[in-house]
Amino acid sequence: MKIRLGCQLGYRINGSTTLVLNIQPAETPRQRVLHEVLRITATDGDGSGGGEGQAVPYESWTAAVTGNRYLRVRAAAGTALLVHHEAEVLLEPQVADPAGINEVPYAELPPEVLPHLWPSRFCESDKLQRLAWREFGAIAPGHGRVTAICNWVNDRIAYLRGASNPTTTATETLLAGAGVCRDFAHLSVAFCRALGIPARFVSAHAPGLVPPDFHAVFAAFLGGRWWLFDATRQAPLDALVRIGEGRDAAEAAFAEINGDAVPTGMEVHAEVTEGLDVAHGARTVGAVADVAEAP
């Protein structure tokens, strides 16, 4: 399928600032960027005077392990920074029968996935082991058990904007009983790891998401590869365009600010232009493999 997507981010730069952005879609065997436009401009003051602004230079690179695509931008004090990105992506999702996807015994896990079993900044899986085994230990291992985790999180955590902040952890979400997509993903990842299932955080563009925004889901390592899950049930998995991944949101944030800058606006869009109708929201399509996997 083809997906048209993009974002526009605004910042008021009060002091010399460096931003690291992870907003571009990853390029993988099953997710190809057909064309892409990136403009980063700055105007004097707060930008209220309008105008095109002056082009701001930036550095770009792709992380070797994750495939995350990064931009580093240096912004001068007293300016308004505007980041505009748009792209068209060809997505080739791989869908399988969940019943045939099993968990991998610890002794057989590839070494490179073992870090996704360890507790991380926002996913304190070591604190949730007793609860995880009490709630999910009797469920047959496999894709169905991770789906049961998603169901549990969806049933018990209210989706509520403003209920959390960028430092909220999985255990804090559990205690609060509310959060946003980032929190749903962190809690699900923590439960998976507590059960011995490697899991990682995934940031994405999500056609069909209302209101449009960057979305957070997660991937679990099952049957020798990574499979996508979304405990919020807000967008179809087979239309997700992967942006970044990491052990948690600390490694896949769409923006990191080093300096004195204040966000002034964010617009995000993602629409399927060919191959799938997502007008009626999320749907179940079976197990969907992370596009980072080879064909």
mmCIF file of C-alpha atoms in Angstrom:
data_model
loop_
_atom_site.group_PDB
_atom_site.id
_atom_site.type_symbol
_atom_site.label_atom_id
_atom_site.label_comp_id
_atom_site.label_asym_id
_atom_site.label_seq_id
_atom_site.Cartn_x
_atom_site.Cartn_y
_atom_site.Cartn_z
ATOM 1 C CA MET A 1 0.000 0.000 0.000
ATOM 2 C CA LYS A 2 1.032 3.624 -0.419
ATOM 3 C CA ILE A 3 0.869 6.099 2.432
ATOM 4 C CA ARG A 4 1.319 9.867 2.352
ATOM 5 C CA LEU A 5 2.545 11.259 5.665
ATOM 6 C CA GLY A 6 4.303 14.153 7.281
ATOM 7 C CA CYS A 7 4.554 16.588 10.132
ATOM 8 C CA GLN A 8 5.214 20.220 10.937
ATOM 9 C CA LEU A 9 6.910 21.140 14.221
ATOM 10 C CA GLY A 10 7.385 24.656 15.574
ATOM 11 C CA TYR A 11 9.725 25.867 18.319
ATOM 12 C CA ARG A 12 10.480 29.224 19.926
ATOM 13 C CA ILE A 13 14.206 29.316 20.572
ATOM 14 C CA ASN A 14 14.932 31.353 23.709
ATOM 15 C CA GLY A 15 18.579 30.322 24.043
ATOM 16 C CA SER A 16 21.133 28.540 21.906
ATOM 17 C CA THR A 17 19.623 25.082 21.324
ATOM 18 C CA THR A 18 20.444 21.800 19.621
ATOM 19 C CA LEU A 19 17.584 19.490 18.655
ATOM 20 C CA VAL A 20 17.835 15.840 17.673
ATOM 21 C CA LEU A 21 14.784 14.719 15.711
ATOM 22 C CA ASN A 22 13.596 11.222 14.777
ATOM 23 C CA ILE A 23 10.606 11.978 12.535
ATOM 24 C CA GLN A 24 11.482 10.358 9.203
ATOM 25 C CA PRO A 25 10.159 6.906 8.296
ATOM 26 C CA ALA A 26 12.673 4.092 8.572
ATOM 27 C CA GLU A 27 13.840 2.545 5.309
ATOM 28 C CA THR A 28 13.559 -1.244 5.379
ATOM 29 C CA PRO A 29 12.990 -4.104 2.930
ATOM 30 C CA ARG A 30 9.214 -3.856 3.526
ATOM 31 C CA GLN A 31 8.970 -0.089 3.956
ATOM 32 C CA ARG A 32 10.384 1.987 1.121
ATOM 33 C CA VAL A 33 10.431 5.775 0.990
ATOM 34 C CA LEU A 34 9.366 6.706 -2.542
ATOM 35 C CA HIS A 35 10.016 10.426 -2.174
ATOM 36 C CA GLU A 36 10.629 12.817 0.674
ATOM 37 C CA VAL A 37 10.760 16.558 1.376
ATOM 38 C CA LEU A 38 12.438 18.113 4.413
ATOM 39 C CA ARG A 39 12.595 21.838 5.123
ATOM 40 C CA ILE A 40 13.988 23.403 8.286
ATOM 41 C CA THR A 41 13.742 27.187 8.471
ATOM 42 C CA ALA A 42 14.120 29.942 11.055
ATOM 43 C CA THR A 43 12.724 33.460 11.347
ATOM 44 C CA ASP A 44 13.635 36.229 13.782
ATOM 45 C CA GLY A 45 11.381 36.648 16.803
ATOM 46 C CA ASP A 46 8.478 34.305 17.470
ATOM 47 C CA GLY A 47 7.598 33.742 13.835
ATOM 48 C CA SER A 48 4.320 35.643 14.072
ATOM 49 C CA GLY A 49 5.364 37.941 11.252
ATOM 50 C CA GLY A 50 5.153 35.116 8.761
ATOM 51 C CA GLY A 51 7.533 34.802 5.835
ATOM 52 C CA GLU A 52 9.465 31.865 4.461
ATOM 53 C CA GLY A 53 12.377 32.108 6.885
ATOM 54 C CA GLN A 54 16.000 31.246 6.273
ATOM 55 C CA ALA A 55 17.081 27.666 5.633
ATOM 56 C CA VAL A 56 18.781 26.092 8.646
ATOM 57 C CA PRO A 57 21.537 23.531 8.021
ATOM 58 C CA TYR A 58 21.265 20.124 9.664
ATOM 59 C CA GLU A 59 23.119 16.838 9.995
ATOM 60 C CA SER A 60 21.502 13.490 9.256
ATOM 61 C CA TRP A 61 22.475 9.905 9.966
ATOM 62 C CA THR A 62 20.995 6.433 10.357
ATOM 63 C CA ALA A 63 21.701 4.357 13.464
ATOM 64 C CA ALA A 64 23.372 1.098 12.483
ATOM 65 C CA VAL A 65 21.554 -1.143 14.987
ATOM 66 C CA THR A 66 18.015 0.269 15.000
ATOM 67 C CA GLY A 67 17.774 1.887 11.572
ATOM 68 C CA ASN A 68 16.398 5.047 13.207
ATOM 69 C CA ARG A 69 16.987 8.126 11.055
ATOM 70 C CA TYR A 70 18.152 11.176 12.992
ATOM 71 C CA LEU A 71 18.472 14.891 12.307
ATOM 72 C CA ARG A 72 20.587 17.274 14.377
ATOM 73 C CA VAL A 73 19.671 20.954 14.164
ATOM 74 C CA ARG A 74 21.431 23.894 15.806
ATOM 75 C CA ALA A 75 19.122 26.867 16.392
ATOM 76 C CA ALA A 76 20.085 30.411 17.379
ATOM 77 C CA ALA A 77 18.525 32.272 20.303
ATOM 78 C CA GLY A 78 15.722 34.685 19.456
ATOM 79 C CA THR A 79 14.443 32.751 16.450
ATOM 80 C CA ALA A 80 11.378 30.688 15.585
ATOM 81 C CA LEU A 81 12.236 27.288 14.132
ATOM 82 C CA LEU A 82 9.917 25.438 11.762
ATOM 83 C CA VAL A 83 10.484 21.817 10.743
ATOM 84 C CA HIS A 84 8.443 20.569 7.776
ATOM 85 C CA HIS A 85 8.606 16.959 6.602
ATOM 86 C CA GLU A 86 6.520 14.992 4.124
ATOM 87 C CA ALA A 87 6.980 11.672 2.372
ATOM 88 C CA GLU A 88 5.284 8.949 0.395
ATOM 89 C CA VAL A 89 5.959 5.400 1.575
ATOM 90 C CA LEU A 90 5.365 2.036 -0.044
ATOM 91 C CA LEU A 91 4.456 -0.443 2.700
ATOM 92 C CA GLU A 92 4.379 -4.216 2.239
ATOM 93 C CA PRO A 93 3.070 -5.678 5.523
ATOM 94 C CA GLN A 94 3.468 -9.368 6.273
ATOM 95 C CA VAL A 95 0.442 -10.928 7.953
ATOM 96 C CA ALA A 96 0.369 -14.408 9.501
ATOM 97 C CA ASP A 97 -1.901 -16.676 11.548
ATOM 98 C CA PRO A 98 -1.278 -15.847 15.235
ATOM 99 C CA ALA A 99 -1.953 -19.458 16.243
ATOM 100 C CA GLY A 100 1.320 -20.583 14.673
ATOM 101 C CA ILE A 101 3.554 -18.017 16.395
ATOM 102 C CA ASN A 102 5.213 -19.337 19.552
ATOM 103 C CA GLU A 103 7.533 -17.945 22.182
ATOM 104 C CA VAL A 104 11.269 -18.628 21.928
ATOM 105 C CA PRO A 105 12.908 -20.331 24.955
ATOM 106 C CA TYR A 106 15.451 -18.116 26.706
ATOM 107 C CA ALA A 107 18.347 -20.440 25.847
ATOM 108 C CA GLU A 108 17.519 -20.147 22.139
ATOM 109 C CA LEU A 109 17.094 -16.372 21.914
ATOM 110 C CA PRO A 110 19.570 -14.614 19.604
ATOM 111 C CA PRO A 111 22.100 -12.606 21.650
ATOM 112 C CA GLU A 112 21.087 -9.348 19.977
ATOM 113 C CA VAL A 113 17.551 -9.504 21.401
ATOM 114 C CA LEU A 114 18.577 -10.173 25.012
ATOM 115 C CA PRO A 115 18.773 -6.434 25.927
ATOM 116 C CA HIS A 116 15.049 -6.278 25.195
ATOM 117 C CA LEU A 117 14.471 -8.575 28.187
ATOM 118 C CA TRP A 118 16.142 -6.240 30.659
ATOM 119 C CA PRO A 119 14.431 -3.504 32.685
ATOM 120 C CA SER A 120 14.845 -0.028 31.182
ATOM 121 C CA ARG A 121 14.211 3.582 32.214
ATOM 122 C CA PHE A 122 10.460 3.501 31.520
ATOM 123 C CA CYS A 123 9.796 -0.249 31.587
ATOM 124 C CA GLU A 124 10.606 -1.566 35.067
ATOM 125 C CA SER A 125 9.841 -5.189 34.278
ATOM 126 C CA ASP A 126 11.656 -6.377 37.402
ATOM 127 C CA LYS A 127 8.995 -4.677 39.537
ATOM 128 C CA LEU A 128 6.129 -6.352 37.677
ATOM 129 C CA GLN A 129 7.195 -10.002 37.624
ATOM 130 C CA ARG A 130 4.842 -11.246 40.329
ATOM 131 C CA LEU A 131 1.862 -9.457 38.813
ATOM 132 C CA ALA A 132 2.751 -10.600 35.286
ATOM 133 C CA TRP A 133 3.006 -14.259 36.249
ATOM 134 C CA ARG A 134 -0.177 -14.073 38.317
ATOM 135 C CA GLU A 135 -2.197 -12.558 35.472
ATOM 136 C CA PHE A 136 -0.633 -14.228 32.423
ATOM 137 C CA GLY A 137 1.377 -17.219 33.648
ATOM 138 C CA ALA A 138 -1.435 -19.706 33.024
ATOM 139 C CA ILE A 139 -1.998 -18.539 29.435
ATOM 140 C CA ALA A 140 -0.428 -20.696 26.727
ATOM 141 C CA PRO A 141 2.867 -19.142 25.566
ATOM 142 C CA GLY A 142 2.825 -17.498 22.155
ATOM 143 C CA HIS A 143 1.252 -14.649 20.216
ATOM 144 C CA GLY A 144 -1.992 -15.191 22.117
ATOM 145 C CA ARG A 145 -0.346 -14.460 25.462
ATOM 146 C CA VAL A 146 0.981 -11.101 24.221
ATOM 147 C CA THR A 147 -2.502 -10.358 22.872
ATOM 148 C CA ALA A 148 -3.862 -11.142 26.349
ATOM 149 C CA ILE A 149 -1.426 -8.572 27.770
ATOM 150 C CA CYS A 150 -2.770 -5.992 25.308
ATOM 151 C CA ASN A 151 -6.332 -6.850 26.283
ATOM 152 C CA TRP A 152 -5.516 -6.535 29.999
ATOM 153 C CA VAL A 153 -3.853 -3.136 29.530
ATOM 154 C CA ASN A 154 -6.691 -1.905 27.322
ATOM 155 C CA ASP A 155 -9.310 -3.003 29.857
ATOM 156 C CA ARG A 156 -7.623 -1.494 32.913
ATOM 157 C CA ILE A 157 -5.866 1.639 31.659
ATOM 158 C CA ALA A 158 -8.001 4.568 30.516
ATOM 159 C CA TYR A 159 -6.751 6.433 27.466
ATOM 160 C CA LEU A 160 -6.615 9.967 28.817
ATOM 161 C CA ARG A 161 -4.601 12.850 27.387
ATOM 162 C CA GLY A 162 -2.794 14.781 30.088
ATOM 163 C CA ALA A 163 -2.809 11.843 32.514
ATOM 164 C CA SER A 164 0.955 11.354 32.158
ATOM 165 C CA ASN A 165 4.099 13.245 31.248
ATOM 166 C CA PRO A 166 7.387 12.465 29.469
ATOM 167 C CA THR A 167 8.862 10.923 32.637
ATOM 168 C CA THR A 168 5.939 8.603 33.486
ATOM 169 C CA THR A 169 7.016 4.968 33.837
ATOM 170 C CA ALA A 170 5.153 1.695 33.337
ATOM 171 C CA THR A 171 4.586 1.176 37.067
ATOM 172 C CA GLU A 172 3.335 4.749 37.464
ATOM 173 C CA THR A 173 0.872 4.170 34.625
ATOM 174 C CA LEU A 174 -0.323 1.013 36.355
ATOM 175 C CA LEU A 175 -0.917 2.896 39.605
ATOM 176 C CA ALA A 176 -2.587 5.874 37.888
ATOM 177 C CA GLY A 177 -4.842 3.688 35.746
ATOM 178 C CA ALA A 178 -4.574 6.127 32.833
ATOM 179 C CA GLY A 179 -2.189 7.230 30.139
ATOM 180 C CA VAL A 180 -1.621 7.728 26.427
ATOM 181 C CA CYS A 181 -0.233 5.472 23.705
ATOM 182 C CA ARG A 182 3.330 5.820 24.990
ATOM 183 C CA ASP A 183 2.218 4.597 28.419
ATOM 184 C CA PHE A 184 0.167 1.708 27.010
ATOM 185 C CA ALA A 185 3.246 0.571 25.083
ATOM 186 C CA HIS A 186 5.588 0.888 28.080
ATOM 187 C CA LEU A 187 3.324 -1.144 30.371
ATOM 188 C CA SER A 188 2.853 -3.854 27.733
ATOM 189 C CA VAL A 189 6.601 -4.036 27.097
ATOM 190 C CA ALA A 190 7.289 -4.338 30.833
ATOM 191 C CA PHE A 191 4.795 -7.204 31.202
ATOM 192 C CA CYS A 192 6.297 -9.046 28.219
ATOM 193 C CA ARG A 193 9.818 -8.759 29.595
ATOM 194 C CA ALA A 194 8.646 -9.911 33.017
ATOM 195 C CA LEU A 195 7.421 -13.115 31.329
ATOM 196 C CA GLY A 196 10.685 -13.646 29.421
ATOM 197 C CA ILE A 197 9.403 -12.286 26.092
ATOM 198 C CA PRO A 198 11.749 -9.729 24.466
ATOM 199 C CA ALA A 199 9.836 -6.548 23.638
ATOM 200 C CA ARG A 200 10.693 -3.123 22.252
ATOM 201 C CA PHE A 201 9.039 0.277 21.888
ATOM 202 C CA VAL A 202 8.078 1.423 18.361
ATOM 203 C CA SER A 203 7.167 4.957 17.238
ATOM 204 C CA ALA A 204 5.116 5.244 14.070
ATOM 205 C CA HIS A 205 2.846 7.184 11.766
ATOM 206 C CA ALA A 206 -0.652 5.696 12.060
ATOM 207 C CA PRO A 207 -3.249 6.272 9.333
ATOM 208 C CA GLY A 208 -6.711 6.279 10.861
ATOM 209 C CA LEU A 209 -5.573 7.653 14.227
ATOM 210 C CA VAL A 210 -8.020 10.245 15.620
ATOM 211 C CA PRO A 211 -6.859 12.905 16.217
ATOM 212 C CA PRO A 212 -3.783 12.575 13.956
ATOM 213 C CA ASP A 213 -0.552 12.347 15.938
ATOM 214 C CA PHE A 214 2.633 10.343 16.232
ATOM 215 C CA HIS A 215 1.718 6.925 17.627
ATOM 216 C CA ALA A 216 3.448 4.495 19.988
ATOM 217 C CA VAL A 217 3.086 0.713 19.767
ATOM 218 C CA PHE A 218 5.430 -2.162 20.590
ATOM 219 C CA ALA A 219 6.946 -5.280 19.060
ATOM 220 C CA ALA A 220 7.472 -8.656 20.741
ATOM 221 C CA PHE A 221 10.040 -11.227 19.631
ATOM 222 C CA LEU A 222 8.167 -14.452 18.892
ATOM 223 C CA GLY A 223 8.886 -17.367 16.608
ATOM 224 C CA GLY A 224 12.266 -15.955 15.618
ATOM 225 C CA ARG A 225 11.125 -12.488 14.532
ATOM 226 C CA TRP A 226 9.442 -9.284 15.755
ATOM 227 C CA TRP A 227 5.643 -8.884 15.700
ATOM 228 C CA LEU A 228 3.691 -5.650 16.208
ATOM 229 C CA PHE A 229 1.075 -5.031 18.914
ATOM 230 C CA ASP A 230 -1.006 -2.006 19.930
ATOM 231 C CA ALA A 231 -2.690 -2.082 23.324
ATOM 232 C CA THR A 232 -4.632 1.109 22.511
ATOM 233 C CA ARG A 233 -6.450 -0.572 19.579
ATOM 234 C CA GLN A 234 -6.563 2.824 17.851
ATOM 235 C CA ALA A 235 -4.973 2.120 14.462
ATOM 236 C CA PRO A 236 -4.628 -0.847 12.064
ATOM 237 C CA LEU A 237 -1.276 -2.565 12.559
ATOM 238 C CA ASP A 238 -0.823 -3.359 8.877
ATOM 239 C CA ALA A 239 -0.867 0.358 7.984
ATOM 240 C CA LEU A 240 1.676 1.530 10.587
ATOM 241 C CA VAL A 241 4.718 3.299 9.152
ATOM 242 C CA ARG A 242 7.631 2.683 11.475
ATOM 243 C CA ILE A 243 9.701 5.711 12.474
ATOM 244 C CA GLY A 244 11.910 4.525 15.319
ATOM 245 C CA GLU A 245 12.444 1.769 17.843
ATOM 246 C CA GLY A 246 14.272 1.315 21.113
ATOM 247 C CA ARG A 247 14.082 -0.341 24.498
ATOM 248 C CA ASP A 248 11.628 2.406 25.481
ATOM 249 C CA ALA A 249 10.642 5.951 24.490
ATOM 250 C CA ALA A 250 13.961 7.330 25.740
ATOM 251 C CA GLU A 251 15.571 5.686 22.696
ATOM 252 C CA ALA A 252 12.836 6.544 20.189
ATOM 253 C CA ALA A 253 11.685 10.071 21.022
ATOM 254 C CA PHE A 254 10.620 12.161 18.021
ATOM 255 C CA ALA A 255 12.406 15.201 19.500
ATOM 256 C CA GLU A 256 15.141 15.733 22.065
ATOM 257 C CA ILE A 257 15.895 19.336 23.077
ATOM 258 C CA ASN A 258 19.256 20.381 24.475
ATOM 259 C CA GLY A 259 18.930 24.050 25.355
ATOM 260 C CA ASP A 260 16.126 26.553 25.847
ATOM 261 C CA ALA A 261 13.332 25.937 23.342
ATOM 262 C CA VAL A 262 9.574 25.865 23.713
ATOM 263 C CA PRO A 263 7.321 23.878 21.347
ATOM 264 C CA THR A 264 4.812 26.194 19.642
ATOM 265 C CA GLY A 265 2.875 23.761 17.502
ATOM 266 C CA MET A 266 2.728 20.290 16.015
ATOM 267 C CA GLU A 267 0.737 18.953 13.094
ATOM 268 C CA VAL A 268 0.922 15.323 11.995
ATOM 269 C CA HIS A 269 -0.836 13.543 9.155
ATOM 270 C CA ALA A 270 -0.834 10.076 7.596
ATOM 271 C CA GLU A 271 -3.257 8.870 4.930
ATOM 272 C CA VAL A 272 -3.416 5.662 2.914
ATOM 273 C CA THR A 273 -3.602 6.641 -0.743
ATOM 274 C CA GLU A 274 -3.611 3.162 -2.243
ATOM 275 C CA GLY A 275 -4.296 -0.355 -1.012
ATOM 276 C CA LEU A 276 -6.306 -0.142 2.238
ATOM 277 C CA ASP A 277 -9.358 1.644 3.593
ATOM 278 C CA VAL A 278 -8.798 2.767 7.192
ATOM 279 C CA ALA A 279 -11.666 5.249 7.296
ATOM 280 C CA HIS A 280 -13.491 3.193 9.895
ATOM 281 C CA GLY A 281 -10.613 2.870 12.327
ATOM 282 C CA ALA A 282 -8.703 -0.112 13.685
ATOM 283 C CA ARG A 283 -9.352 -3.677 12.628
ATOM 284 C CA THR A 284 -7.961 -7.131 13.327
ATOM 285 C CA VAL A 285 -5.888 -8.606 10.512
ATOM 286 C CA GLY A 286 -3.973 -11.353 12.313
ATOM 287 C CA ALA A 287 -0.349 -11.133 13.360
ATOM 288 C CA VAL A 288 1.589 -8.344 11.616
ATOM 289 C CA ALA A 289 5.370 -8.511 11.405
ATOM 290 C CA ASP A 290 7.511 -5.461 12.145
ATOM 291 C CA VAL A 291 8.585 -4.006 8.784
ATOM 292 C CA ALA A 292 12.178 -4.004 10.036
ATOM 293 C CA GLU A 293 12.198 -7.719 9.302
ATOM 294 C CA ALA A 294 13.508 -8.971 5.965
ATOM 295 C CA PRO A 295 10.976 -10.198 3.380
#
